[in-house]
Short mmCIF file of C-alpha atoms in Angstrom, two decimals:
data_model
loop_
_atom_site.label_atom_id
_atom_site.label_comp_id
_atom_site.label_asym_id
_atom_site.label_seq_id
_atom_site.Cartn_x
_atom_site.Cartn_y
_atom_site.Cartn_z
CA UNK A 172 0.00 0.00 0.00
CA UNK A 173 2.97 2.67 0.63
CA UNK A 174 3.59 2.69 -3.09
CA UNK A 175 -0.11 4.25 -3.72
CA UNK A 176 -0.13 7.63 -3.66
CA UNK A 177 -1.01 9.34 -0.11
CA UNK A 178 -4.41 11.72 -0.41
CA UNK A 179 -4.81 14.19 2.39
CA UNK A 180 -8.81 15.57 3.27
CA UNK A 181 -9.07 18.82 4.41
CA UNK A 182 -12.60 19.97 6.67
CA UNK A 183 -12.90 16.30 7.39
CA UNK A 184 -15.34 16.28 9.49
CA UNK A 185 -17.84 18.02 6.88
CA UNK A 186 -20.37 16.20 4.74
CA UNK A 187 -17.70 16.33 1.54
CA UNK A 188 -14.80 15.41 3.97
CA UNK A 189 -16.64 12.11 5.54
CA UNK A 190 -17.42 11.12 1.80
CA UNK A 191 -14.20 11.77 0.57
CA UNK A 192 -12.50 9.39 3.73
CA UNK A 193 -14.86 6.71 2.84
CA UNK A 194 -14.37 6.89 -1.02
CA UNK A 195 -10.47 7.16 -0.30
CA UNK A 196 -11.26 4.10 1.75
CA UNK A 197 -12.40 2.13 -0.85
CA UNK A 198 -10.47 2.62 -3.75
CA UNK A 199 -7.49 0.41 -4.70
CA UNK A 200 -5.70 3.20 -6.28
CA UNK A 201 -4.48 5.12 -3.14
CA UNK A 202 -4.58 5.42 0.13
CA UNK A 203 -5.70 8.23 3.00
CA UNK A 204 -2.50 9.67 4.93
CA UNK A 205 -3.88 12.80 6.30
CA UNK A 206 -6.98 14.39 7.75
CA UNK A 207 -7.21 18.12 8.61
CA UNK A 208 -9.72 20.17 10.92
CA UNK A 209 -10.10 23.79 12.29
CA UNK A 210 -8.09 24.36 15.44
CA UNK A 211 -10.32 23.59 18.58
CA UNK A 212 -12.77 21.15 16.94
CA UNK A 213 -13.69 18.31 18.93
CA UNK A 214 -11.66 15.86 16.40
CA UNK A 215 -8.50 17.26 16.42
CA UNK A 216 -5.91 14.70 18.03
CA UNK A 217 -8.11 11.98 17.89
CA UNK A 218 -8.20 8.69 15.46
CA UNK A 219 -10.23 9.75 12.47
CA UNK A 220 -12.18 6.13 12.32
CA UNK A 221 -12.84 6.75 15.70
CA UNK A 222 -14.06 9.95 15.61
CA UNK A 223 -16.61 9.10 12.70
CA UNK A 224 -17.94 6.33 14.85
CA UNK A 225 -16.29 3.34 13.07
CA UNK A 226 -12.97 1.57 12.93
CA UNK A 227 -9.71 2.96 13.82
CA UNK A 228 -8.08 4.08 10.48
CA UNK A 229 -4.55 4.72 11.94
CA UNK A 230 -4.79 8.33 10.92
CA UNK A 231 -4.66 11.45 13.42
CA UNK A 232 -6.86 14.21 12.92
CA UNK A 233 -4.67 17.55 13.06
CA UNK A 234 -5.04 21.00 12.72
CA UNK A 235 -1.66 21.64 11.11
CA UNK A 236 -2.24 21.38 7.30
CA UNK A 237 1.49 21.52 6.92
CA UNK A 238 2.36 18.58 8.37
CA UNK A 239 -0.47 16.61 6.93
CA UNK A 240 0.24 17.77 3.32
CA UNK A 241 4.11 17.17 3.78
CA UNK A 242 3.54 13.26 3.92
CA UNK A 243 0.56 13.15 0.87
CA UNK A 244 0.83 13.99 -2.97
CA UNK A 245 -2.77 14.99 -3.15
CA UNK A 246 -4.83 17.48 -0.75
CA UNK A 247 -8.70 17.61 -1.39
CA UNK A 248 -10.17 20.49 -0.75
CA UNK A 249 -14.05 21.24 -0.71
CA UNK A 250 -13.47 23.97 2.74
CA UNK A 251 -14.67 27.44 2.35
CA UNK A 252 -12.78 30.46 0.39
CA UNK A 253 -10.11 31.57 2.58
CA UNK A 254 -9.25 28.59 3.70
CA UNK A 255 -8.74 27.14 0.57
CA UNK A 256 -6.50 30.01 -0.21
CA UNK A 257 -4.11 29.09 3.10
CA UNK A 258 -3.74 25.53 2.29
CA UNK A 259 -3.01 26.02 -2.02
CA UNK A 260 0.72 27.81 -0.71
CA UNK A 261 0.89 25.14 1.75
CA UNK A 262 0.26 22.08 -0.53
CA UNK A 263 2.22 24.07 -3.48
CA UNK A 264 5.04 23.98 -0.32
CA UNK A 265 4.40 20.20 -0.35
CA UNK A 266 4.56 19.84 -3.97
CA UNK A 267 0.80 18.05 -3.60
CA UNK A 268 -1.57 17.73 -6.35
CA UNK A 269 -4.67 20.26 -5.03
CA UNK A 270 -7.98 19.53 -5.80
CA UNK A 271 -10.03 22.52 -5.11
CA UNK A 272 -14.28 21.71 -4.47
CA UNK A 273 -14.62 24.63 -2.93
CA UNK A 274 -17.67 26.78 -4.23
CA UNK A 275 -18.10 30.91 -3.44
CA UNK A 276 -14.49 32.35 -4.41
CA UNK A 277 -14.46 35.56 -6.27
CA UNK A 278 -12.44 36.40 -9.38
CA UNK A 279 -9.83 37.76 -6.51
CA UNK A 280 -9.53 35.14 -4.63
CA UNK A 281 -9.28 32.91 -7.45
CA UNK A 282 -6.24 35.01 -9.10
CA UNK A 283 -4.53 34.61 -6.07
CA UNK A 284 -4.39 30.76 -6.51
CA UNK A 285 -1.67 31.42 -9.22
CA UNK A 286 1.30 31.75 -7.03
CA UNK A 287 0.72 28.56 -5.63
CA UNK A 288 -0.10 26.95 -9.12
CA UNK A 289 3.79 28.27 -10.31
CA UNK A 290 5.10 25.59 -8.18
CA UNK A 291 2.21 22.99 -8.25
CA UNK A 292 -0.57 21.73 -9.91
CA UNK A 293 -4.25 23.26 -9.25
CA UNK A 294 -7.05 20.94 -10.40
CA UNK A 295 -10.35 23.44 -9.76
CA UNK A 296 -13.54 22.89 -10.34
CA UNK A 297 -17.24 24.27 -9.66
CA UNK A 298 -18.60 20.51 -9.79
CA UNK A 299 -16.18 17.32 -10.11
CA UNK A 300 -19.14 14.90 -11.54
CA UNK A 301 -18.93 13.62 -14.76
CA UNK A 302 -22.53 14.40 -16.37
CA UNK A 303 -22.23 18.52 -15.26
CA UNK A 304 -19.35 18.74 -16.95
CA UNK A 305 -20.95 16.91 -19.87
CA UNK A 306 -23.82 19.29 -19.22
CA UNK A 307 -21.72 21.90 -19.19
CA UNK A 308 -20.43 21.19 -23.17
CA UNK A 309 -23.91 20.81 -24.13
CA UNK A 310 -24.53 23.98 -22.60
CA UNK A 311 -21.81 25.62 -24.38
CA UNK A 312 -23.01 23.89 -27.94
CA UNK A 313 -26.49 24.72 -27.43
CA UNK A 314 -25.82 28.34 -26.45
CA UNK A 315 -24.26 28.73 -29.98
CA UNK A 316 -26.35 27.49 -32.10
CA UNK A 317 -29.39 29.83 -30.74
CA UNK A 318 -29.40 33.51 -31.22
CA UNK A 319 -30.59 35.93 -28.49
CA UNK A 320 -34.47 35.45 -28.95
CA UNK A 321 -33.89 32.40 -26.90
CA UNK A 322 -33.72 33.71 -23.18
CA UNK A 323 -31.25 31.58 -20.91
CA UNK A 324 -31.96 30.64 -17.17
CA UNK A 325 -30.04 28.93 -14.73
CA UNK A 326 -32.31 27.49 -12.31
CA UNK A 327 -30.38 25.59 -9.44
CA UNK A 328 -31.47 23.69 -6.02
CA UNK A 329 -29.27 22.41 -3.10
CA UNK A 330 -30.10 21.90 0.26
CA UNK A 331 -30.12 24.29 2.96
CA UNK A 332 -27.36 24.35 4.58
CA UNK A 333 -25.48 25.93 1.48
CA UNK A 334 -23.82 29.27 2.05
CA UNK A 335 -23.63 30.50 -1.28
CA UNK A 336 -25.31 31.24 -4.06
CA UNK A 337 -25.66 30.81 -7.08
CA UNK A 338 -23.51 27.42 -7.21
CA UNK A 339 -20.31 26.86 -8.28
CA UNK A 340 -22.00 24.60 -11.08
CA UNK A 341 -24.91 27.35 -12.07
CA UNK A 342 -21.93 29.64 -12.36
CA UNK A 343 -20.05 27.06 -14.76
CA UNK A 344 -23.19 26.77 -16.31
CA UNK A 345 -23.45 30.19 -16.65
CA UNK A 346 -19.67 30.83 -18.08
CA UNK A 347 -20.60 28.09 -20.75
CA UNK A 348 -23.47 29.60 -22.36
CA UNK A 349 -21.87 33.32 -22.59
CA UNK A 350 -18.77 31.27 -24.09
CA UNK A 351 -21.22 29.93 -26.46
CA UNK A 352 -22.77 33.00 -27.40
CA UNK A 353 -19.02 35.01 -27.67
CA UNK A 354 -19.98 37.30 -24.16
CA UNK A 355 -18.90 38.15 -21.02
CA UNK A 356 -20.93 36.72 -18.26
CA UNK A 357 -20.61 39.43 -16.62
CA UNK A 358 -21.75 41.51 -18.70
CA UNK A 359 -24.74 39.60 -19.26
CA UNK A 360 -25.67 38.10 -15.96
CA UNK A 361 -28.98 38.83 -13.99
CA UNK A 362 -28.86 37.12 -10.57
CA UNK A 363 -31.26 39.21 -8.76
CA UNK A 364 -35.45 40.07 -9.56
CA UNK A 365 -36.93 41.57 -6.53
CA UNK A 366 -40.19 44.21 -7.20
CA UNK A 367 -40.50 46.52 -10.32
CA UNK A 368 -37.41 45.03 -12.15
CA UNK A 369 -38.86 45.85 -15.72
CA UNK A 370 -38.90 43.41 -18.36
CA UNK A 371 -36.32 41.12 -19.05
CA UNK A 372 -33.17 42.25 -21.24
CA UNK A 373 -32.34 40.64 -24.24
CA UNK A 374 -29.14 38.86 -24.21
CA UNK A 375 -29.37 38.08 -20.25
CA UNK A 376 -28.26 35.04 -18.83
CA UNK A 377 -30.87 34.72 -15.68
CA UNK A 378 -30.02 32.64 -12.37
CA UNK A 379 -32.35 31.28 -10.13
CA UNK A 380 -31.43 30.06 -6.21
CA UNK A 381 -33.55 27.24 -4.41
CA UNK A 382 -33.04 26.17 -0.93
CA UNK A 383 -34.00 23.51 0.95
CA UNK A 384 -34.15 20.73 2.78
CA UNK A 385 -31.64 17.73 1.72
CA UNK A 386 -31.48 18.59 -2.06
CA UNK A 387 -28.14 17.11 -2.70
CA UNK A 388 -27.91 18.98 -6.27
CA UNK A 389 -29.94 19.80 -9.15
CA UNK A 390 -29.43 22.04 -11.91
CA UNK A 391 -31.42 23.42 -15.17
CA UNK A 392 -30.38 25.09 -18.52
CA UNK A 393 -33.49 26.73 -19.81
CA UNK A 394 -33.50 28.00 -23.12
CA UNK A 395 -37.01 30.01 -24.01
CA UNK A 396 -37.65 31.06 -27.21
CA UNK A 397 -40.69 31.98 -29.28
CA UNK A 398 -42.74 28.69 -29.17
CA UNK A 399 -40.67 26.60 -27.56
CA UNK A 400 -38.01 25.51 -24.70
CA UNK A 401 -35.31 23.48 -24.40
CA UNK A 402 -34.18 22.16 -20.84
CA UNK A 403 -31.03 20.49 -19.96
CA UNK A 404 -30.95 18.94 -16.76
CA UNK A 405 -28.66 17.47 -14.63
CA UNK A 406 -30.07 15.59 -11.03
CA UNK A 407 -27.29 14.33 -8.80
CA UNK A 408 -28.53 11.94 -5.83
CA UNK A 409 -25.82 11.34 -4.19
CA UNK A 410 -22.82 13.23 -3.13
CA UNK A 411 -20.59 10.24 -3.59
CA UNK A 412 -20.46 11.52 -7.53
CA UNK A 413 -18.33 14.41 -6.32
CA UNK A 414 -16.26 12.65 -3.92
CA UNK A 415 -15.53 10.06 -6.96
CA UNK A 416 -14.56 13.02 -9.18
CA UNK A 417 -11.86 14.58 -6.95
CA UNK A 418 -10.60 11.70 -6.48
CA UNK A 419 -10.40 11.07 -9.96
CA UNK A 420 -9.00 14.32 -10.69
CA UNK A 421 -5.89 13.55 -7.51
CA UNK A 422 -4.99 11.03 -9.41
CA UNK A 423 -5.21 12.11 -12.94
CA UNK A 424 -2.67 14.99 -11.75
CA UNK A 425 -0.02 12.71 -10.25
CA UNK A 426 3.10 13.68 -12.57
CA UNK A 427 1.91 17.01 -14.40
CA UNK A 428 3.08 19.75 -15.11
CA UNK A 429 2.47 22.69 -12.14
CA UNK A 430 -0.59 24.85 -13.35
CA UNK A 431 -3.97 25.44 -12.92
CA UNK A 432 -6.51 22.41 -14.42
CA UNK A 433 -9.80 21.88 -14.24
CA UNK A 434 -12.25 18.92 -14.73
CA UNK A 435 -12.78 19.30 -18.59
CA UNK A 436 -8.31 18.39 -18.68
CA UNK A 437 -9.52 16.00 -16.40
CA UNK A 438 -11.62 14.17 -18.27
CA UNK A 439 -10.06 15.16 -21.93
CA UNK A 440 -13.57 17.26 -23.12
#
């Protein structure tokens, strides 16, 4: 087993970071070195099987990323913003693969991943699974082959304990239809109707926010023209799909070239 390569969870004790141990767990390709949690949580210094409620796992729960990355060459990341930020110079330190999950970064935050991406390799994505980013090509084809007197909506649901909004994947969504049509999303993008708003402008790209109770993930690309609609959809069911992906995408980056990636290198769309 010490010939695998080592895989290192960050926010462990999360709903993505329980997934990821027990999808890490499984696989024959590599093997789970390090877990890493906030300073003071309960977990910290304990046996991570343990502290999940099942067997012992031989790994220590710590709250110094450092030393967890220095003995893995792959961190998975789905923490929050900032966060995520800290740990890319640390695993870039640690020459790890980083596989980045995490959803509500801003163009800012995002450019400041490229230090860390100089000296290691960034695999980032809105959504690891493997039908969005087929969704997201269609998206992208689709887009181009209607004009602008098809209207295009975004229309995602998660559960409701998500912070942010809209999701990493409506945004990826988003980024592939104004590709499509040769725009800036931001230039076209309408995330907010509220009272009096006026009528719709031509050339928008709309997004729509639902919230609630255990929706693991669903998301919808409406195009409405005169007449007609068409709707791609994508339903996931089960979270495992993501776990799955990042892991795919730590090992796909084992030997590359330092940059910044993303799932469509990943799986070669």
């Amino acid at each position: 087993m010490s010939h695998l390569p080592g895989i290192a969870v960050t926010g462990v004790s999360g709903r993505m970071g329980q997934m990821l141990v027990r999808i890490i767990g499984e696989s024959y390709k590599c093997r789970l070195v390090g877990a890493v949690e906030r300073s003071g949580h309960d977990w910290v210094g304990a046996d991570l099987g343990s502290a999940m409620g099942a067997a012992s796992l031989g790994v220590t729960v710590t709250d110094d990323p450092l030393e967890a990355f220095s003995q893995a060459q792959a961190v998975i990341d789905f923490t929050a913003p900032e966060a995520t930020l800290e740990f890319a110079g640390m695993a870039a330190q640690a020459r790890a693969v980083h596989v980045i999950g995490t959803t509500g970064m801003t163009d800012e935050q995002i450019a400041r991943l490229e230090p860390a991406a100089r000296h290691a390799v960034i695999i980032r994505a809105g959504n690891m699974s493997l039908g969005v980013n087929l969704l997201v090509q269609l998206t992208k084809k689709v887009a181009a082959a209607l004009d602008e007197d098809f209207d295009v909506e975004v229309i995602e649901a998660h559960h409701h304990h998500k912070v942010d909004a809209p999701s990493g994947t409506a945004l990826m969504l988003g980024e592939a239809a104004a590709e499509g049509r040769g725009v800036a999303l931001a230039d076209v993008s309408d995330r907010g109707r509220d009272g009096i708003t006026g009528a719709r402008k031509r050339g928008d790209i709309g997004f729509s926010a639902i919230r609630g109770g255990d929706i693991v993930g669903e998301h919808d690309v409406l195009f409405a023209g005169p007449g007609e609609r068409i709707v791609l959809r994508h339903l996931a069911t089960d979270r495992a799909i993501f776990a799955r992906g990042a892991l795919k995408a730590a090992l796909w980056g084992q030997g590359k070239a330092p940059g910044q990636y993303d799932m469509m290198d990943v799986l070669g769309l």
